[in-house]
Amino acid sequence: MADFTGYDPSKEDRQFIAALPSGEFLLRLAGAYLEVSLDPRKLIRIENQKKISSCAGHSLSTNLEWINCIATGGGIVQLSRMAGYILAQEVSGITGDSGSTITGGVKVAKTTGLPEESLWPYPQSYTRTKPTNNWKENAATYKITQDVHLTSYEQWRTWLGSGQGGIHTGIAWGDSMNRAIVETFSAGGGGHSVAALCLSDRKDAAGEPYSWIANSWSESFGSREYPGWQEWSPTAIRQMLRHNFTVFVGLSDMPNVKPRTYELEQLKKDLRV
């Protein structure tokens, strides 16, 4: 897979990211919640961005689908990957099939939301043409209200381990990332965006959990056991955070969806690894 698949770190609005709420508050939650490892593969479908530079749109839609699962107690919805791409491009002033930013995606998630994919389907090739249906009204259902800039593995772990939501990521993707289990990170020449959804049951020698990552390169990527998915080690995440291109933004809270009658602890039990 080529280095650049839709996330260009040079176009990121670093001032906007730095001004987001800090994840430092998460460290105060240590010991105040029961950390859980979940299995998102039961609810989240792996997609294929094909030859469109829409990886950040895929990451955004996957994150919002996961937040919907949390908000509704396991509800499954397919949100528009192309809307996530095109709307984020518009926010960032990017034209052509040249990728989008984490900044653009975060702004779209909070102000517009994403419509269901049946209202804004994924095309065979890049196009900025928008549907003429009621996609805007539908998208408002899936807006989120919280975004947090995550700057340490400890913040990352608390965000995912407490079931807050998902993480919209942008990194300088290198060859070390092209495997199902990523133990270490080395930067590549381009960028890629993927969705981090929850902690996995795998742990390193220090007892720290790995994390489940949903990629957008179809089920042919990864391993036979986990097609399309990756697990990132704590070491790799810490190495990513030391690179100046890395952006991790936690997304959470979807108040407009209609919750089902359920207990969060039951959902965690159902999705335990």
Short mmCIF file of C-alpha atoms in Angstrom, two decimals, residues 78-265:
data_model
loop_
_atom_site.label_atom_id
_atom_site.label_comp_id
_atom_site.label_asym_id
_atom_site.label_seq_id
_atom_site.Cartn_x
_atom_site.Cartn_y
_atom_site.Cartn_z
CA GLN A 78 -23.46 2.44 8.26
CA LEU A 79 -22.50 6.10 7.97
CA SER A 80 -21.30 7.81 4.82
CA ARG A 81 -17.57 7.54 4.24
CA MET A 82 -17.71 9.92 1.28
CA ALA A 83 -19.58 12.55 3.26
CA GLY A 84 -16.85 12.32 5.89
CA TYR A 85 -14.28 12.91 3.16
CA ILE A 86 -15.91 15.66 1.10
CA LEU A 87 -17.31 17.68 4.00
CA ALA A 88 -13.94 17.62 5.78
CA GLN A 89 -12.25 18.76 2.56
CA GLU A 90 -14.62 21.70 2.34
CA VAL A 91 -13.91 22.75 5.91
CA SER A 92 -10.16 22.67 5.25
CA GLY A 93 -10.32 24.27 1.80
CA ILE A 94 -8.88 21.19 0.06
CA THR A 95 -9.83 20.42 -3.55
CA GLY A 96 -9.37 17.38 -5.73
CA ASP A 97 -8.71 13.85 -4.57
CA SER A 98 -5.85 14.93 -2.33
CA GLY A 99 -7.03 13.79 1.08
CA SER A 100 -8.54 15.54 4.11
CA THR A 101 -7.49 16.48 7.63
CA ILE A 102 -8.28 15.37 11.15
CA THR A 103 -9.19 19.01 11.87
CA GLY A 104 -11.79 19.01 9.09
CA GLY A 105 -13.26 15.72 10.26
CA VAL A 106 -13.55 16.84 13.88
CA LYS A 107 -15.33 20.05 12.85
CA VAL A 108 -17.75 18.11 10.63
CA ALA A 109 -18.50 15.60 13.40
CA LYS A 110 -19.45 18.38 15.80
CA THR A 111 -21.28 20.80 13.49
CA THR A 112 -22.88 18.67 10.77
CA GLY A 113 -22.58 14.99 11.60
CA LEU A 114 -22.55 12.27 8.97
CA PRO A 115 -25.59 10.87 7.13
CA GLU A 116 -26.28 7.21 6.68
CA GLU A 117 -24.53 5.78 3.65
CA SER A 118 -27.80 4.92 1.95
CA LEU A 119 -28.35 8.69 1.57
CA TRP A 120 -24.79 9.49 0.44
CA PRO A 121 -23.34 6.33 -1.15
CA TYR A 122 -19.65 5.64 -1.70
CA PRO A 123 -18.75 6.23 -5.38
CA GLN A 124 -16.51 4.27 -7.74
CA SER A 125 -14.30 7.33 -8.26
CA TYR A 126 -13.74 10.73 -6.66
CA THR A 127 -16.57 13.23 -6.99
CA ARG A 128 -17.63 16.29 -5.01
CA THR A 129 -21.26 15.97 -6.12
CA LYS A 130 -23.61 15.89 -3.16
CA PRO A 131 -26.96 14.09 -3.04
CA THR A 132 -30.12 16.16 -3.38
CA ASN A 133 -32.03 14.22 -0.71
CA ASN A 134 -32.43 14.93 3.02
CA TRP A 135 -28.89 13.88 3.98
CA LYS A 136 -28.35 17.03 6.09
CA GLU A 137 -31.30 16.31 8.37
CA ASN A 138 -30.20 12.71 8.74
CA ALA A 139 -26.60 13.71 9.45
CA ALA A 140 -27.67 15.86 12.39
CA THR A 141 -28.72 12.70 14.21
CA TYR A 142 -25.12 11.54 14.28
CA LYS A 143 -23.36 14.67 15.50
CA ILE A 144 -21.02 14.37 18.46
CA THR A 145 -20.45 16.90 21.23
CA GLN A 146 -17.05 16.07 22.70
CA ASP A 147 -13.56 16.16 21.25
CA VAL A 148 -10.33 15.74 23.22
CA HIS A 149 -6.70 16.06 22.13
CA LEU A 150 -4.87 12.96 23.35
CA THR A 151 -1.13 13.37 23.88
CA SER A 152 -0.03 10.29 25.86
CA TYR A 153 -0.62 6.56 25.86
CA GLU A 154 -2.10 6.89 29.36
CA GLN A 155 -4.74 9.32 28.05
CA TRP A 156 -5.40 7.04 25.04
CA ARG A 157 -5.79 4.01 27.31
CA THR A 158 -8.19 5.77 29.69
CA TRP A 159 -10.29 7.15 26.82
CA LEU A 160 -10.78 3.74 25.24
CA GLY A 161 -10.72 1.68 28.44
CA SER A 162 -13.53 3.66 30.05
CA GLY A 163 -15.78 3.36 26.99
CA GLN A 164 -15.78 7.08 26.21
CA GLY A 165 -15.74 6.71 22.42
CA GLY A 166 -13.24 6.28 19.59
CA ILE A 167 -10.07 8.02 18.41
CA HIS A 168 -9.69 9.75 15.03
CA THR A 169 -6.01 9.30 14.14
CA GLY A 170 -3.58 10.72 11.63
CA ILE A 171 0.01 9.46 11.41
CA ALA A 172 3.02 9.29 9.09
CA TRP A 173 2.43 5.72 7.95
CA GLY A 174 5.53 3.59 7.38
CA ASP A 175 6.24 0.00 6.34
CA SER A 176 6.34 -1.10 10.00
CA MET A 177 2.59 -0.46 10.11
CA ASN A 178 1.69 -2.92 7.37
CA ARG A 179 0.94 -5.86 9.64
CA ALA A 180 -1.85 -7.18 11.81
CA ILE A 181 -0.02 -6.66 15.10
CA VAL A 182 2.03 -3.46 15.20
CA GLU A 183 4.76 -3.71 17.83
CA THR A 184 6.84 -0.68 16.83
CA PHE A 185 6.37 2.44 14.74
CA SER A 186 8.64 4.06 12.18
CA ALA A 187 7.44 6.98 10.09
CA GLY A 188 6.95 6.77 6.35
CA GLY A 189 6.92 9.38 3.64
CA GLY A 190 3.17 9.98 3.59
CA GLY A 191 0.19 9.73 5.87
CA HIS A 192 -2.78 7.56 6.76
CA SER A 193 -5.81 7.86 9.02
CA VAL A 194 -7.45 4.94 10.85
CA ALA A 195 -10.00 4.53 13.64
CA ALA A 196 -8.94 3.38 17.11
CA LEU A 197 -12.00 1.95 18.85
CA CYS A 198 -11.18 0.08 22.04
CA LEU A 199 -8.60 -1.83 24.03
CA SER A 200 -7.88 -5.41 23.07
CA ASP A 201 -7.24 -8.37 25.34
CA ARG A 202 -3.60 -8.57 24.24
CA LYS A 203 -1.09 -7.10 26.71
CA ASP A 204 2.61 -6.34 26.64
CA ALA A 205 5.21 -7.49 29.16
CA ALA A 206 4.26 -4.62 31.49
CA GLY A 207 0.60 -5.63 31.44
CA GLU A 208 -0.50 -2.67 29.31
CA PRO A 209 -3.22 -3.39 26.73
CA TYR A 210 -2.96 -3.14 22.96
CA SER A 211 -5.74 -1.41 20.99
CA TRP A 212 -8.09 -2.44 18.18
CA ILE A 213 -7.66 -0.42 14.98
CA ALA A 214 -10.06 -0.48 12.01
CA ASN A 215 -8.24 0.11 8.70
CA SER A 216 -9.86 1.02 5.37
CA TRP A 217 -7.93 -1.26 3.02
CA SER A 218 -10.55 -4.03 2.90
CA GLU A 219 -10.43 -7.42 4.56
CA SER A 220 -7.43 -8.39 2.44
CA PHE A 221 -5.31 -6.34 4.86
CA GLY A 222 -4.26 -7.68 8.24
CA SER A 223 -4.34 -11.37 9.04
CA ARG A 224 -6.57 -14.32 8.24
CA GLU A 225 -7.73 -14.35 11.85
CA TYR A 226 -8.51 -10.60 11.96
CA PRO A 227 -9.07 -9.50 8.32
CA GLY A 228 -8.92 -5.73 7.99
CA TRP A 229 -8.09 -5.14 11.65
CA GLN A 230 -4.91 -4.30 13.51
CA GLU A 231 -3.75 -4.29 17.11
CA TRP A 232 -1.35 -1.50 18.10
CA SER A 233 1.02 -1.99 21.02
CA PRO A 234 1.55 0.59 23.77
CA THR A 235 5.14 0.91 22.57
CA ALA A 236 4.05 1.75 19.02
CA ILE A 237 1.50 4.31 20.23
CA ARG A 238 4.10 6.04 22.39
CA GLN A 239 6.50 6.12 19.44
CA MET A 240 3.79 7.66 17.26
CA LEU A 241 3.19 10.36 19.85
CA ARG A 242 6.84 11.37 19.68
CA HIS A 243 6.50 12.09 15.96
CA ASN A 244 5.48 15.65 15.09
CA PHE A 245 2.95 14.58 12.42
CA THR A 246 0.84 12.45 14.77
CA VAL A 247 -2.68 13.63 15.68
CA PHE A 248 -4.97 11.69 18.03
CA VAL A 249 -8.41 13.18 18.80
CA GLY A 250 -10.89 11.38 21.00
CA LEU A 251 -14.52 11.71 19.85
CA SER A 252 -17.52 11.03 22.07
CA ASP A 253 -21.15 11.71 23.01
CA MET A 254 -23.95 11.41 20.45
CA PRO A 255 -27.03 12.86 22.19
CA ASN A 256 -29.41 12.89 19.21
CA VAL A 257 -29.61 9.14 18.62
CA LYS A 258 -32.45 7.28 20.27
CA PRO A 259 -31.00 5.01 22.94
CA ARG A 260 -32.34 1.53 23.41
CA THR A 261 -33.12 0.26 26.88
CA TYR A 262 -29.86 -1.32 27.93
CA GLU A 263 -27.17 -1.27 30.56
CA LEU A 264 -23.69 -0.13 29.55
CA GLU A 265 -22.21 -2.92 31.64
#
